[in-house]
């Protein structure tokens, strides 16, 4: 009998620790997703071959953010390495809704894990168009709303304003039966206020954190290194901020929390679970190692066992003192 036959499907690594979980009814073999925009599954498949599909590094795949119209993204430089992290000003390049639905979506829905599509618009009408079009497609398990953008009508960053979130989620909720995950920005004093508004308006989960506003200066000519002037900081540098925000948000809402911000191994993933996250997402670490998701998953059983947890569920149920 093989190891996996002996231990069952919830324990594919044969560690004796059950990592299976679910997110808003989406069953997951383990709690490790990717952060939107940080892992191009289709490009990776071309580069590394079908082994990337048969040994997919994540238990669920979150697409890069899709907008209604195509976007070219920001001018270079778009990436800047910092101590323990990086600043990106990629600017959400994507083919736009129509081309995404005709092209990438079909291939992404063939991945061996549930697919969550990330969408962003500058108005509730734009979000509605995206949610209706993508939500109606086979093979989509959930939608993530990237709300780190200004509303064209109010001029306000949607994710910074509880009232904007309430109005947006109330508009979108009746348009789909799929889980709606609201991705929170860390660039606010009280992310829990935004999370509570999202939950009250009908969101099924919140994910956090997106990147922290940041810049890098070339002191020789006093200019910003990044083409867009500034961007968003990510990676282990932001982990303590992300943990504090995940902890505050998880204490304020009953819906599940997707925790991210510098997750790089089993230990850091466990920190997020103990802060109250149901599952974690790996972002910047994918740029160092395309198998980062697998590294995190493989490190989790040991991290759990050393704290006396017999399963992921036990850690999810335990609260920080
Ligand atoms: C290069 C890059 C591109 C990103 N693109 C997106 C995106 O398209 N949509 C989104 O919601 N977040 C995007 N993010 C944010 C990540 O999903 C994640 O929230 C953030 O980087 C924090 O996690 P990390 O520290 O593990 O990278 C991007 C981050 C990076 C570094």
mmCIF file of C-alpha atoms and ligand atoms in Angstrom:
data_model
loop_
_atom_site.group_PDB
_atom_site.id
_atom_site.type_symbol
_atom_site.label_atom_id
_atom_site.label_comp_id
_atom_site.label_asym_id
_atom_site.label_seq_id
_atom_site.Cartn_x
_atom_site.Cartn_y
_atom_site.Cartn_z
ATOM 1 C CA UNK A 1 0.000 0.000 0.000
ATOM 2 C CA UNK A 2 1.377 3.427 -0.922
ATOM 3 C CA UNK A 3 1.835 6.170 1.660
ATOM 4 C CA UNK A 4 -1.035 8.220 0.271
ATOM 5 C CA UNK A 5 -3.355 5.178 0.236
ATOM 6 C CA UNK A 6 -2.494 4.570 3.868
ATOM 7 C CA UNK A 7 -3.169 8.146 4.962
ATOM 8 C CA UNK A 8 -6.075 9.167 2.702
ATOM 9 C CA UNK A 9 -6.705 12.066 0.355
ATOM 10 C CA UNK A 10 -6.710 14.745 3.121
ATOM 11 C CA UNK A 11 -3.058 13.915 3.763
ATOM 12 C CA UNK A 12 -1.382 13.679 0.346
ATOM 13 C CA UNK A 13 2.094 14.303 1.798
ATOM 14 C CA UNK A 14 1.679 11.418 4.253
ATOM 15 C CA UNK A 15 2.478 13.550 7.293
ATOM 16 C CA UNK A 16 -0.449 12.434 9.429
ATOM 17 C CA UNK A 17 -1.668 16.059 9.580
ATOM 18 C CA UNK A 18 -4.950 16.862 7.794
ATOM 19 C CA UNK A 19 -4.562 20.202 5.984
ATOM 20 C CA UNK A 20 -7.925 20.130 4.196
ATOM 21 C CA UNK A 21 -10.259 23.080 4.631
ATOM 22 C CA UNK A 22 -12.850 25.149 2.776
ATOM 23 C CA UNK A 23 -13.407 28.774 1.896
ATOM 24 C CA UNK A 24 -17.039 29.936 1.543
ATOM 25 C CA UNK A 25 -18.017 26.418 0.541
ATOM 26 C CA UNK A 26 -15.089 25.970 -1.873
ATOM 27 C CA UNK A 27 -13.321 22.758 -0.807
ATOM 28 C CA UNK A 28 -9.528 23.093 -0.599
ATOM 29 C CA UNK A 29 -6.946 20.334 -0.152
ATOM 30 C CA UNK A 30 -4.852 22.703 1.953
ATOM 31 C CA UNK A 31 -5.019 26.376 2.996
ATOM 32 C CA UNK A 32 -2.481 27.775 0.514
ATOM 33 C CA UNK A 33 -3.658 30.028 -2.337
ATOM 34 C CA UNK A 34 -1.696 32.507 -4.455
ATOM 35 C CA UNK A 35 -2.052 36.274 -4.136
ATOM 36 C CA UNK A 36 -3.688 37.824 -7.213
ATOM 37 C CA UNK A 37 -1.185 39.027 -9.804
ATOM 38 C CA UNK A 38 1.807 37.198 -8.359
ATOM 39 C CA UNK A 39 1.704 33.871 -10.179
ATOM 40 C CA UNK A 40 0.970 33.586 -13.902
ATOM 41 C CA UNK A 41 -0.196 29.959 -14.115
ATOM 42 C CA UNK A 42 -0.383 29.992 -17.921
ATOM 43 C CA UNK A 43 3.107 31.463 -18.397
ATOM 44 C CA UNK A 44 4.468 29.088 -15.756
ATOM 45 C CA UNK A 45 2.914 26.143 -17.567
ATOM 46 C CA UNK A 46 4.635 27.229 -20.793
ATOM 47 C CA UNK A 47 7.962 27.627 -18.968
ATOM 48 C CA UNK A 48 7.874 24.527 -16.760
ATOM 49 C CA UNK A 49 5.538 22.193 -18.668
ATOM 50 C CA UNK A 50 2.561 20.141 -17.567
ATOM 51 C CA UNK A 51 4.274 19.091 -14.343
ATOM 52 C CA UNK A 52 3.160 22.490 -13.096
ATOM 53 C CA UNK A 53 -0.417 21.389 -13.567
ATOM 54 C CA UNK A 54 -0.016 17.874 -12.166
ATOM 55 C CA UNK A 55 1.885 19.261 -9.148
ATOM 56 C CA UNK A 56 0.131 22.617 -8.904
ATOM 57 C CA UNK A 57 1.667 24.643 -6.048
ATOM 58 C CA UNK A 58 -1.641 26.035 -4.711
ATOM 59 C CA UNK A 59 -4.911 24.545 -3.459
ATOM 60 C CA UNK A 60 -6.878 27.251 -5.277
ATOM 61 C CA UNK A 61 -5.860 29.708 -7.980
ATOM 62 C CA UNK A 62 -6.622 33.452 -7.889
ATOM 63 C CA UNK A 63 -6.301 35.137 -11.287
ATOM 64 C CA UNK A 64 -4.618 38.471 -11.832
ATOM 65 C CA UNK A 65 -7.078 41.352 -11.677
ATOM 66 C CA UNK A 66 -9.243 41.746 -14.784
ATOM 67 C CA UNK A 67 -10.797 45.076 -15.801
ATOM 68 C CA UNK A 68 -13.564 45.797 -18.325
ATOM 69 C CA UNK A 69 -11.229 47.437 -20.835
ATOM 70 C CA UNK A 70 -7.709 46.188 -21.647
ATOM 71 C CA UNK A 71 -4.897 47.897 -19.716
ATOM 72 C CA UNK A 72 -1.272 48.239 -20.782
ATOM 73 C CA UNK A 73 -0.028 48.828 -17.234
ATOM 74 C CA UNK A 74 2.412 51.461 -15.982
ATOM 75 C CA UNK A 75 5.636 52.697 -17.606
ATOM 76 C CA UNK A 76 8.942 51.107 -16.439
ATOM 77 C CA UNK A 77 10.509 50.659 -13.946
ATOM 78 C CA UNK A 78 7.733 48.547 -12.528
ATOM 79 C CA UNK A 79 9.567 46.599 -9.829
ATOM 80 C CA UNK A 80 11.981 47.774 -7.146
ATOM 81 C CA UNK A 81 13.677 45.496 -4.626
ATOM 82 C CA UNK A 82 13.668 46.705 -1.010
ATOM 83 C CA UNK A 83 15.026 45.186 2.189
ATOM 84 C CA UNK A 84 12.934 42.001 2.639
ATOM 85 C CA UNK A 85 10.431 42.931 -0.026
ATOM 86 C CA UNK A 86 9.688 44.807 -3.195
ATOM 87 C CA UNK A 87 7.693 47.726 -4.522
ATOM 88 C CA UNK A 88 5.625 47.127 -7.632
ATOM 89 C CA UNK A 89 3.861 49.595 -9.866
ATOM 90 C CA UNK A 90 2.728 47.054 -12.436
ATOM 91 C CA UNK A 91 -0.537 48.919 -12.993
ATOM 92 C CA UNK A 92 -2.821 45.903 -13.576
ATOM 93 C CA UNK A 93 -1.966 45.102 -17.203
ATOM 94 C CA UNK A 94 -4.604 42.696 -18.504
ATOM 95 C CA UNK A 95 -6.365 41.880 -21.777
ATOM 96 C CA UNK A 96 -9.758 43.212 -20.633
ATOM 97 C CA UNK A 97 -12.973 41.325 -19.951
ATOM 98 C CA UNK A 98 -13.883 40.190 -23.480
ATOM 99 C CA UNK A 99 -10.420 38.861 -24.351
ATOM 100 C CA UNK A 100 -10.062 37.248 -20.913
ATOM 101 C CA UNK A 101 -13.352 35.388 -21.344
ATOM 102 C CA UNK A 102 -12.456 34.281 -24.867
ATOM 103 C CA UNK A 103 -8.856 33.365 -24.042
ATOM 104 C CA UNK A 104 -7.244 32.799 -20.623
ATOM 105 C CA UNK A 105 -10.422 31.934 -18.708
ATOM 106 C CA UNK A 106 -10.948 28.629 -20.534
ATOM 107 C CA UNK A 107 -7.401 27.495 -19.847
ATOM 108 C CA UNK A 108 -7.442 28.686 -16.229
ATOM 109 C CA UNK A 109 -10.653 26.796 -15.535
ATOM 110 C CA UNK A 110 -8.839 23.594 -16.566
ATOM 111 C CA UNK A 111 -6.334 23.951 -13.721
ATOM 112 C CA UNK A 112 -6.664 21.111 -11.213
ATOM 113 C CA UNK A 113 -7.798 23.460 -8.412
ATOM 114 C CA UNK A 114 -10.766 25.828 -7.858
ATOM 115 C CA UNK A 115 -10.494 29.128 -9.764
ATOM 116 C CA UNK A 116 -11.190 32.513 -8.185
ATOM 117 C CA UNK A 117 -11.242 35.439 -10.625
ATOM 118 C CA UNK A 118 -10.136 38.867 -9.390
ATOM 119 C CA UNK A 119 -11.964 41.866 -10.883
ATOM 120 C CA UNK A 120 -11.691 45.636 -10.579
ATOM 121 C CA UNK A 121 -13.579 48.605 -12.037
ATOM 122 C CA UNK A 122 -13.851 52.328 -11.411
ATOM 123 C CA UNK A 123 -17.626 52.212 -10.931
ATOM 124 C CA UNK A 124 -20.294 49.885 -9.551
ATOM 125 C CA UNK A 125 -21.606 49.503 -13.118
ATOM 126 C CA UNK A 126 -18.189 48.299 -14.294
ATOM 127 C CA UNK A 127 -17.921 45.842 -11.386
ATOM 128 C CA UNK A 128 -21.440 44.615 -12.188
ATOM 129 C CA UNK A 129 -20.488 43.944 -15.814
ATOM 130 C CA UNK A 130 -17.439 41.952 -14.683
ATOM 131 C CA UNK A 131 -19.291 39.975 -12.017
ATOM 132 C CA UNK A 132 -22.138 39.059 -14.367
ATOM 133 C CA UNK A 133 -19.850 38.064 -17.240
ATOM 134 C CA UNK A 134 -17.264 36.102 -15.256
ATOM 135 C CA UNK A 135 -19.687 34.770 -12.634
ATOM 136 C CA UNK A 136 -21.793 33.173 -15.344
ATOM 137 C CA UNK A 137 -18.924 31.123 -16.746
ATOM 138 C CA UNK A 138 -18.395 27.450 -16.002
ATOM 139 C CA UNK A 139 -15.309 26.616 -13.982
ATOM 140 C CA UNK A 140 -15.310 29.783 -11.851
ATOM 141 C CA UNK A 141 -15.603 28.968 -8.134
ATOM 142 C CA UNK A 142 -15.518 32.498 -6.729
ATOM 143 C CA UNK A 143 -14.885 36.186 -7.378
ATOM 144 C CA UNK A 144 -12.447 38.483 -5.614
ATOM 145 C CA UNK A 145 -13.244 42.199 -5.710
ATOM 146 C CA UNK A 146 -10.080 44.292 -5.902
ATOM 147 C CA UNK A 147 -11.334 47.536 -4.382
ATOM 148 C CA UNK A 148 -8.007 49.425 -4.211
ATOM 149 C CA UNK A 149 -9.187 51.829 -6.900
ATOM 150 C CA UNK A 150 -10.952 55.197 -7.089
ATOM 151 C CA UNK A 151 -14.657 55.341 -7.846
ATOM 152 C CA UNK A 152 -15.009 57.485 -10.961
ATOM 153 C CA UNK A 153 -18.199 59.078 -9.568
ATOM 154 C CA UNK A 154 -17.034 59.923 -6.027
ATOM 155 C CA UNK A 155 -13.265 60.144 -6.607
ATOM 156 C CA UNK A 156 -12.769 58.132 -3.394
ATOM 157 C CA UNK A 157 -10.706 54.936 -3.130
ATOM 158 C CA UNK A 158 -13.491 52.369 -2.707
ATOM 159 C CA UNK A 159 -11.573 50.098 -0.342
ATOM 160 C CA UNK A 160 -10.789 52.964 2.036
ATOM 161 C CA UNK A 161 -14.442 53.885 2.618
ATOM 162 C CA UNK A 162 -16.920 51.652 4.472
ATOM 163 C CA UNK A 163 -19.855 53.452 2.772
ATOM 164 C CA UNK A 164 -18.430 52.843 -0.694
ATOM 165 C CA UNK A 165 -17.940 49.152 0.147
ATOM 166 C CA UNK A 166 -21.493 48.852 1.438
ATOM 167 C CA UNK A 167 -22.920 50.365 -1.753
ATOM 168 C CA UNK A 168 -20.693 48.257 -4.014
ATOM 169 C CA UNK A 169 -21.306 44.889 -2.344
ATOM 170 C CA UNK A 170 -25.066 45.567 -2.091
ATOM 171 C CA UNK A 171 -25.127 46.191 -5.849
ATOM 172 C CA UNK A 172 -23.112 43.087 -6.698
ATOM 173 C CA UNK A 173 -24.568 40.606 -4.203
ATOM 174 C CA UNK A 174 -27.790 39.874 -6.147
ATOM 175 C CA UNK A 175 -25.888 39.433 -9.421
ATOM 176 C CA UNK A 176 -24.171 36.145 -8.609
ATOM 177 C CA UNK A 177 -24.551 33.081 -6.456
ATOM 178 C CA UNK A 178 -20.773 32.661 -6.356
ATOM 179 C CA UNK A 179 -18.792 33.599 -3.248
ATOM 180 C CA UNK A 180 -17.737 37.263 -3.224
ATOM 181 C CA UNK A 181 -14.382 37.913 -1.542
ATOM 182 C CA UNK A 182 -13.559 41.568 -0.866
ATOM 183 C CA UNK A 183 -9.815 42.267 -1.006
ATOM 184 C CA UNK A 184 -8.981 44.923 1.544
ATOM 185 C CA UNK A 185 -6.337 47.613 1.287
ATOM 186 C CA UNK A 186 -3.943 48.059 4.222
ATOM 187 C CA UNK A 187 -3.718 51.795 3.521
ATOM 188 C CA UNK A 188 -6.338 52.736 6.126
ATOM 189 C CA UNK A 189 -6.261 53.296 9.859
ATOM 190 C CA UNK A 190 -9.035 50.768 10.614
ATOM 191 C CA UNK A 191 -9.384 47.983 8.030
ATOM 192 C CA UNK A 192 -11.852 46.248 10.350
ATOM 193 C CA UNK A 193 -14.421 49.006 9.675
ATOM 194 C CA UNK A 194 -14.235 48.263 5.960
ATOM 195 C CA UNK A 195 -14.401 44.511 6.621
ATOM 196 C CA UNK A 196 -17.480 44.865 8.818
ATOM 197 C CA UNK A 197 -19.172 46.937 6.076
ATOM 198 C CA UNK A 198 -18.334 44.248 3.502
ATOM 199 C CA UNK A 199 -19.755 41.499 5.711
ATOM 200 C CA UNK A 200 -22.952 43.420 6.479
ATOM 201 C CA UNK A 201 -23.534 44.053 2.765
ATOM 202 C CA UNK A 202 -23.270 40.348 1.912
ATOM 203 C CA UNK A 203 -19.601 39.554 1.220
ATOM 204 C CA UNK A 204 -18.712 35.901 1.827
ATOM 205 C CA UNK A 205 -15.084 36.512 2.810
ATOM 206 C CA UNK A 206 -12.435 39.207 2.984
ATOM 207 C CA UNK A 207 -8.830 38.914 1.894
ATOM 208 C CA UNK A 208 -5.983 41.088 3.122
ATOM 209 C CA UNK A 209 -3.567 42.708 2.769
ATOM 210 C CA UNK A 210 -3.041 44.275 -0.612
ATOM 211 C CA UNK A 211 0.238 46.205 -0.955
ATOM 212 C CA UNK A 212 1.253 49.164 1.221
ATOM 213 C CA UNK A 213 1.701 52.536 -0.512
ATOM 214 C CA UNK A 214 5.431 53.082 -1.029
ATOM 215 C CA UNK A 215 8.090 54.747 -3.151
ATOM 216 C CA UNK A 216 11.855 54.583 -3.801
ATOM 217 C CA UNK A 217 13.951 57.662 -4.513
ATOM 218 C CA UNK A 218 17.101 58.018 -6.615
ATOM 219 C CA UNK A 219 19.033 60.530 -4.459
ATOM 220 C CA UNK A 220 21.391 61.508 -7.318
ATOM 221 C CA UNK A 221 18.648 63.317 -9.172
ATOM 222 C CA UNK A 222 15.841 63.301 -6.610
ATOM 223 C CA UNK A 223 13.495 61.298 -8.801
ATOM 224 C CA UNK A 224 11.389 58.268 -8.042
ATOM 225 C CA UNK A 225 12.853 55.039 -9.406
ATOM 226 C CA UNK A 226 9.469 53.718 -10.440
ATOM 227 C CA UNK A 227 7.879 54.895 -13.666
ATOM 228 C CA UNK A 228 4.574 55.618 -11.957
ATOM 229 C CA UNK A 229 6.299 57.570 -9.172
ATOM 230 C CA UNK A 230 5.321 55.104 -6.481
ATOM 231 C CA UNK A 231 3.780 51.701 -6.003
ATOM 232 C CA UNK A 232 2.940 49.052 -3.421
ATOM 233 C CA UNK A 233 5.277 47.368 -0.962
ATOM 234 C CA UNK A 234 4.970 43.597 -0.439
ATOM 235 C CA UNK A 235 6.945 40.636 0.883
ATOM 236 C CA UNK A 236 8.255 39.714 4.353
ATOM 237 C CA UNK A 237 8.838 43.445 5.042
ATOM 238 C CA UNK A 238 5.080 43.939 5.445
ATOM 239 C CA UNK A 239 4.313 40.717 7.340
ATOM 240 C CA UNK A 240 4.038 42.300 10.813
ATOM 241 C CA UNK A 241 1.645 44.968 9.474
ATOM 242 C CA UNK A 242 -0.387 42.323 7.655
ATOM 243 C CA UNK A 243 -0.565 40.121 10.762
ATOM 244 C CA UNK A 244 -1.835 43.006 12.874
ATOM 245 C CA UNK A 245 -4.506 43.843 10.297
ATOM 246 C CA UNK A 246 -5.570 40.212 9.803
ATOM 247 C CA UNK A 247 -5.844 39.809 13.554
ATOM 248 C CA UNK A 248 -7.973 42.961 13.920
ATOM 249 C CA UNK A 249 -10.222 42.065 10.983
ATOM 250 C CA UNK A 250 -10.665 38.411 12.006
ATOM 251 C CA UNK A 251 -11.747 39.555 15.464
ATOM 252 C CA UNK A 252 -14.327 41.927 13.951
ATOM 253 C CA UNK A 253 -16.086 39.680 11.381
ATOM 254 C CA UNK A 254 -17.566 36.177 11.278
ATOM 255 C CA UNK A 255 -16.891 35.542 7.583
ATOM 256 C CA UNK A 256 -13.609 33.811 6.704
ATOM 257 C CA UNK A 257 -10.417 35.791 6.207
ATOM 258 C CA UNK A 258 -7.763 35.102 3.564
ATOM 259 C CA UNK A 259 -4.477 36.252 5.121
ATOM 260 C CA UNK A 260 -1.500 37.430 3.108
ATOM 261 C CA UNK A 261 1.506 39.720 3.273
ATOM 262 C CA UNK A 262 4.939 38.131 3.270
ATOM 263 C CA UNK A 263 3.937 34.486 3.640
ATOM 264 C CA UNK A 264 7.066 32.566 2.683
ATOM 265 C CA UNK A 265 7.059 29.241 4.563
ATOM 266 C CA UNK A 266 5.035 27.021 6.860
ATOM 267 C CA UNK A 267 5.925 29.077 9.921
ATOM 268 C CA UNK A 268 4.714 32.369 8.496
ATOM 269 C CA UNK A 269 1.566 30.689 7.151
ATOM 270 C CA UNK A 270 0.824 29.368 10.641
ATOM 271 C CA UNK A 271 1.269 32.878 12.069
ATOM 272 C CA UNK A 272 -1.566 34.070 9.810
ATOM 273 C CA UNK A 273 -3.777 31.105 10.721
ATOM 274 C CA UNK A 274 -3.259 31.842 14.420
ATOM 275 C CA UNK A 275 -4.023 35.516 13.795
ATOM 276 C CA UNK A 276 -7.431 34.348 12.562
ATOM 277 C CA UNK A 277 -7.019 33.658 8.838
ATOM 278 C CA UNK A 278 -8.911 30.631 7.493
ATOM 279 C CA UNK A 279 -6.455 30.287 4.603
ATOM 280 C CA UNK A 280 -3.336 32.115 3.420
ATOM 281 C CA UNK A 281 -2.097 33.424 0.077
ATOM 282 C CA UNK A 282 1.482 33.547 -1.162
ATOM 283 C CA UNK A 283 2.491 36.570 -3.256
ATOM 284 C CA UNK A 284 5.975 38.023 -3.550
ATOM 285 C CA UNK A 285 7.649 34.760 -2.580
ATOM 286 C CA UNK A 286 6.490 33.317 -5.932
ATOM 287 C CA UNK A 287 8.955 35.643 -7.669
ATOM 288 C CA UNK A 288 11.850 34.012 -5.772
ATOM 289 C CA UNK A 289 10.568 30.479 -6.167
ATOM 290 C CA UNK A 290 7.730 29.416 -8.480
ATOM 291 C CA UNK A 291 7.178 26.458 -6.151
ATOM 292 C CA UNK A 292 6.760 28.716 -3.107
ATOM 293 C CA UNK A 293 3.180 27.510 -2.592
ATOM 294 C CA UNK A 294 4.421 23.944 -2.311
ATOM 295 C CA UNK A 295 7.169 25.020 0.126
ATOM 296 C CA UNK A 296 4.558 26.677 2.342
ATOM 297 C CA UNK A 297 2.238 23.654 2.193
ATOM 298 C CA UNK A 298 5.059 21.212 2.920
ATOM 299 C CA UNK A 299 6.229 23.305 5.875
ATOM 300 C CA UNK A 300 2.817 23.561 7.500
ATOM 301 C CA UNK A 301 2.515 20.043 8.998
ATOM 302 C CA UNK A 302 5.797 20.455 10.859
ATOM 303 C CA UNK A 303 4.887 23.974 12.024
ATOM 304 C CA UNK A 304 1.530 22.658 13.289
ATOM 305 C CA UNK A 305 2.941 19.532 14.914
ATOM 306 C CA UNK A 306 5.599 21.457 16.838
ATOM 307 C CA UNK A 307 2.797 23.499 18.472
ATOM 308 C CA UNK A 308 0.830 20.381 19.363
ATOM 309 C CA UNK A 309 -1.833 20.780 16.662
ATOM 310 C CA UNK A 310 -3.054 17.506 15.160
ATOM 311 C CA UNK A 311 -4.666 19.170 12.142
ATOM 312 C CA UNK A 312 -5.090 22.517 10.418
ATOM 313 C CA UNK A 313 -8.647 22.683 11.776
ATOM 314 C CA UNK A 314 -7.311 22.642 15.355
ATOM 315 C CA UNK A 315 -5.100 25.659 14.631
ATOM 316 C CA UNK A 316 -7.950 27.466 12.850
ATOM 317 C CA UNK A 317 -10.119 26.962 15.922
ATOM 318 C CA UNK A 318 -7.543 28.226 18.389
ATOM 319 C CA UNK A 319 -7.443 31.926 19.175
ATOM 320 C CA UNK A 320 -4.491 34.073 20.102
ATOM 321 C CA UNK A 321 -4.260 35.102 23.729
HETATM 322 C C1 LIG B 1 3.910 42.168 -8.819
HETATM 323 C C2 LIG B 1 2.637 42.177 -8.050
HETATM 324 C C3 LIG B 1 1.419 42.225 -8.732
HETATM 325 C C4 LIG B 1 0.211 42.240 -8.024
HETATM 326 N N1 LIG B 1 -0.960 42.284 -8.717
HETATM 327 C C5 LIG B 1 -2.146 42.264 -8.034
HETATM 328 C C6 LIG B 1 -3.377 42.222 -8.733
HETATM 329 O O1 LIG B 1 -3.446 42.162 -9.966
HETATM 330 N N2 LIG B 1 -4.519 42.238 -7.986
HETATM 331 C C7 LIG B 1 -4.512 42.247 -6.601
HETATM 332 O O2 LIG B 1 -5.577 42.248 -5.981
HETATM 333 N N3 LIG B 1 -3.328 42.249 -5.921
HETATM 334 C C8 LIG B 1 -2.175 42.257 -6.604
HETATM 335 N N4 LIG B 1 -0.982 42.222 -5.909
HETATM 336 C C9 LIG B 1 -1.002 42.144 -4.435
HETATM 337 C C10 LIG B 1 -0.802 40.701 -3.932
HETATM 338 O O3 LIG B 1 -1.841 39.842 -4.382
HETATM 339 C C11 LIG B 1 -0.733 40.658 -2.385
HETATM 340 O O4 LIG B 1 -1.958 41.151 -1.874
HETATM 341 C C12 LIG B 1 0.393 41.489 -1.806
HETATM 342 O O5 LIG B 1 1.525 41.452 -2.632
HETATM 343 C C13 LIG B 1 0.788 41.055 -0.391
HETATM 344 O O6 LIG B 1 1.242 39.714 -0.377
HETATM 345 P P1 LIG B 1 2.827 39.325 -0.465
HETATM 346 O O7 LIG B 1 3.533 40.173 0.544
HETATM 347 O O8 LIG B 1 2.883 37.872 -0.163
HETATM 348 O O9 LIG B 1 3.252 39.655 -1.851
HETATM 349 C C14 LIG B 1 0.224 42.209 -6.593
HETATM 350 C C15 LIG B 1 1.455 42.150 -5.921
HETATM 351 C C16 LIG B 1 2.647 42.117 -6.626
HETATM 352 C C17 LIG B 1 3.936 42.023 -5.854
#
